[in-house]
């Protein structure tokens, strides 16, 4: 059973606007969450993470929000750029654990 | 670049043949992982290692074995390849708890 879910397979956004990618999880033991970006024929690249002791973490144009009560996290990209077009995966784990669980990915297209 | 090399990058093999994929790291990281990526499934953990000769199973370990005789190398073996093992395989490394995974560029395996 999928413990991490990304329910939107694709998203299109105009350049300069905000992109919001969503992720839900079912395991309440998860306390470490990550976002990865993947271009075709490359491995996933780490973008940003958040620990469950926080509800927000920012890194430049990327912000991750965590809502523990809803078991929901989101990635905001502002402003969106054509180079952001890629597949985005969310992942979750227990901080002291070894296994990371990934969602199925959301393909983001930023339209110039 | 995270100092991870996967070999081969592409392989075509026949059903029933053994196949070994190699992951080599230059970061001296403790943890190493093998994931497979399939459409509709995202990234799924096959096996991981938390030290030399210390390995454990992931979500989709059936049909796969691993070995780690040196810190820098983590081998994934398909003892008798099946068409359902056609996939893209990613190796990842991690330095310590509370740190993200860093991925190699993948091996595309086709089993005919």
Short mmCIF file of N, CA and C in Angstrom, two decimals, chain B residues 4 7-8 10 13 16 20 26 31-32 35 39-40 45 49 104:
data_model
loop_
_atom_site.label_atom_id
_atom_site.label_comp_id
_atom_site.label_asym_id
_atom_site.label_seq_id
_atom_site.Cartn_x
_atom_site.Cartn_y
_atom_site.Cartn_z
N UNK B 4 28.69 9.36 -7.23
CA UNK B 4 28.10 8.03 -7.37
C UNK B 4 28.17 7.62 -8.83
N UNK B 7 27.04 1.33 -12.96
CA UNK B 7 27.42 0.64 -14.19
C UNK B 7 26.73 -0.71 -14.29
N UNK B 8 26.35 -1.13 -15.51
CA UNK B 8 26.38 -0.31 -16.72
C UNK B 8 25.26 0.73 -16.69
N UNK B 10 23.22 1.13 -19.36
CA UNK B 10 22.15 0.45 -20.10
C UNK B 10 22.51 -1.03 -20.24
N UNK B 13 19.11 -7.86 -21.50
CA UNK B 13 19.42 -9.25 -21.18
C UNK B 13 18.21 -10.12 -21.45
N UNK B 16 15.84 -15.23 -17.58
CA UNK B 16 16.52 -16.38 -17.02
C UNK B 16 18.01 -16.20 -16.80
N UNK B 20 24.14 -8.46 -12.81
CA UNK B 20 24.64 -7.72 -11.65
C UNK B 20 24.84 -6.27 -12.04
N UNK B 26 32.33 7.53 -4.01
CA UNK B 26 33.63 8.06 -3.57
C UNK B 26 33.50 8.93 -2.33
N UNK B 31 25.52 4.70 4.32
CA UNK B 31 24.31 4.07 3.82
C UNK B 31 24.30 4.05 2.29
N UNK B 32 23.85 2.91 1.74
CA UNK B 32 23.67 2.80 0.29
C UNK B 32 22.35 2.08 0.02
N UNK B 35 17.03 1.43 -5.56
CA UNK B 35 15.62 1.68 -5.87
C UNK B 35 15.36 1.30 -7.32
N UNK B 39 6.77 3.40 -14.12
CA UNK B 39 5.61 4.29 -14.31
C UNK B 39 4.46 3.89 -13.38
N UNK B 40 3.89 4.89 -12.73
CA UNK B 40 2.77 4.64 -11.84
C UNK B 40 3.15 4.17 -10.45
N UNK B 45 11.93 0.94 -2.93
CA UNK B 45 13.16 0.45 -2.34
C UNK B 45 13.28 -1.06 -2.51
N UNK B 49 21.80 -0.85 2.51
CA UNK B 49 22.92 -1.28 3.34
C UNK B 49 23.25 -0.18 4.34
N UNK B 104 22.48 8.27 -7.93
CA UNK B 104 23.23 8.16 -9.17
C UNK B 104 22.33 8.40 -10.36
#
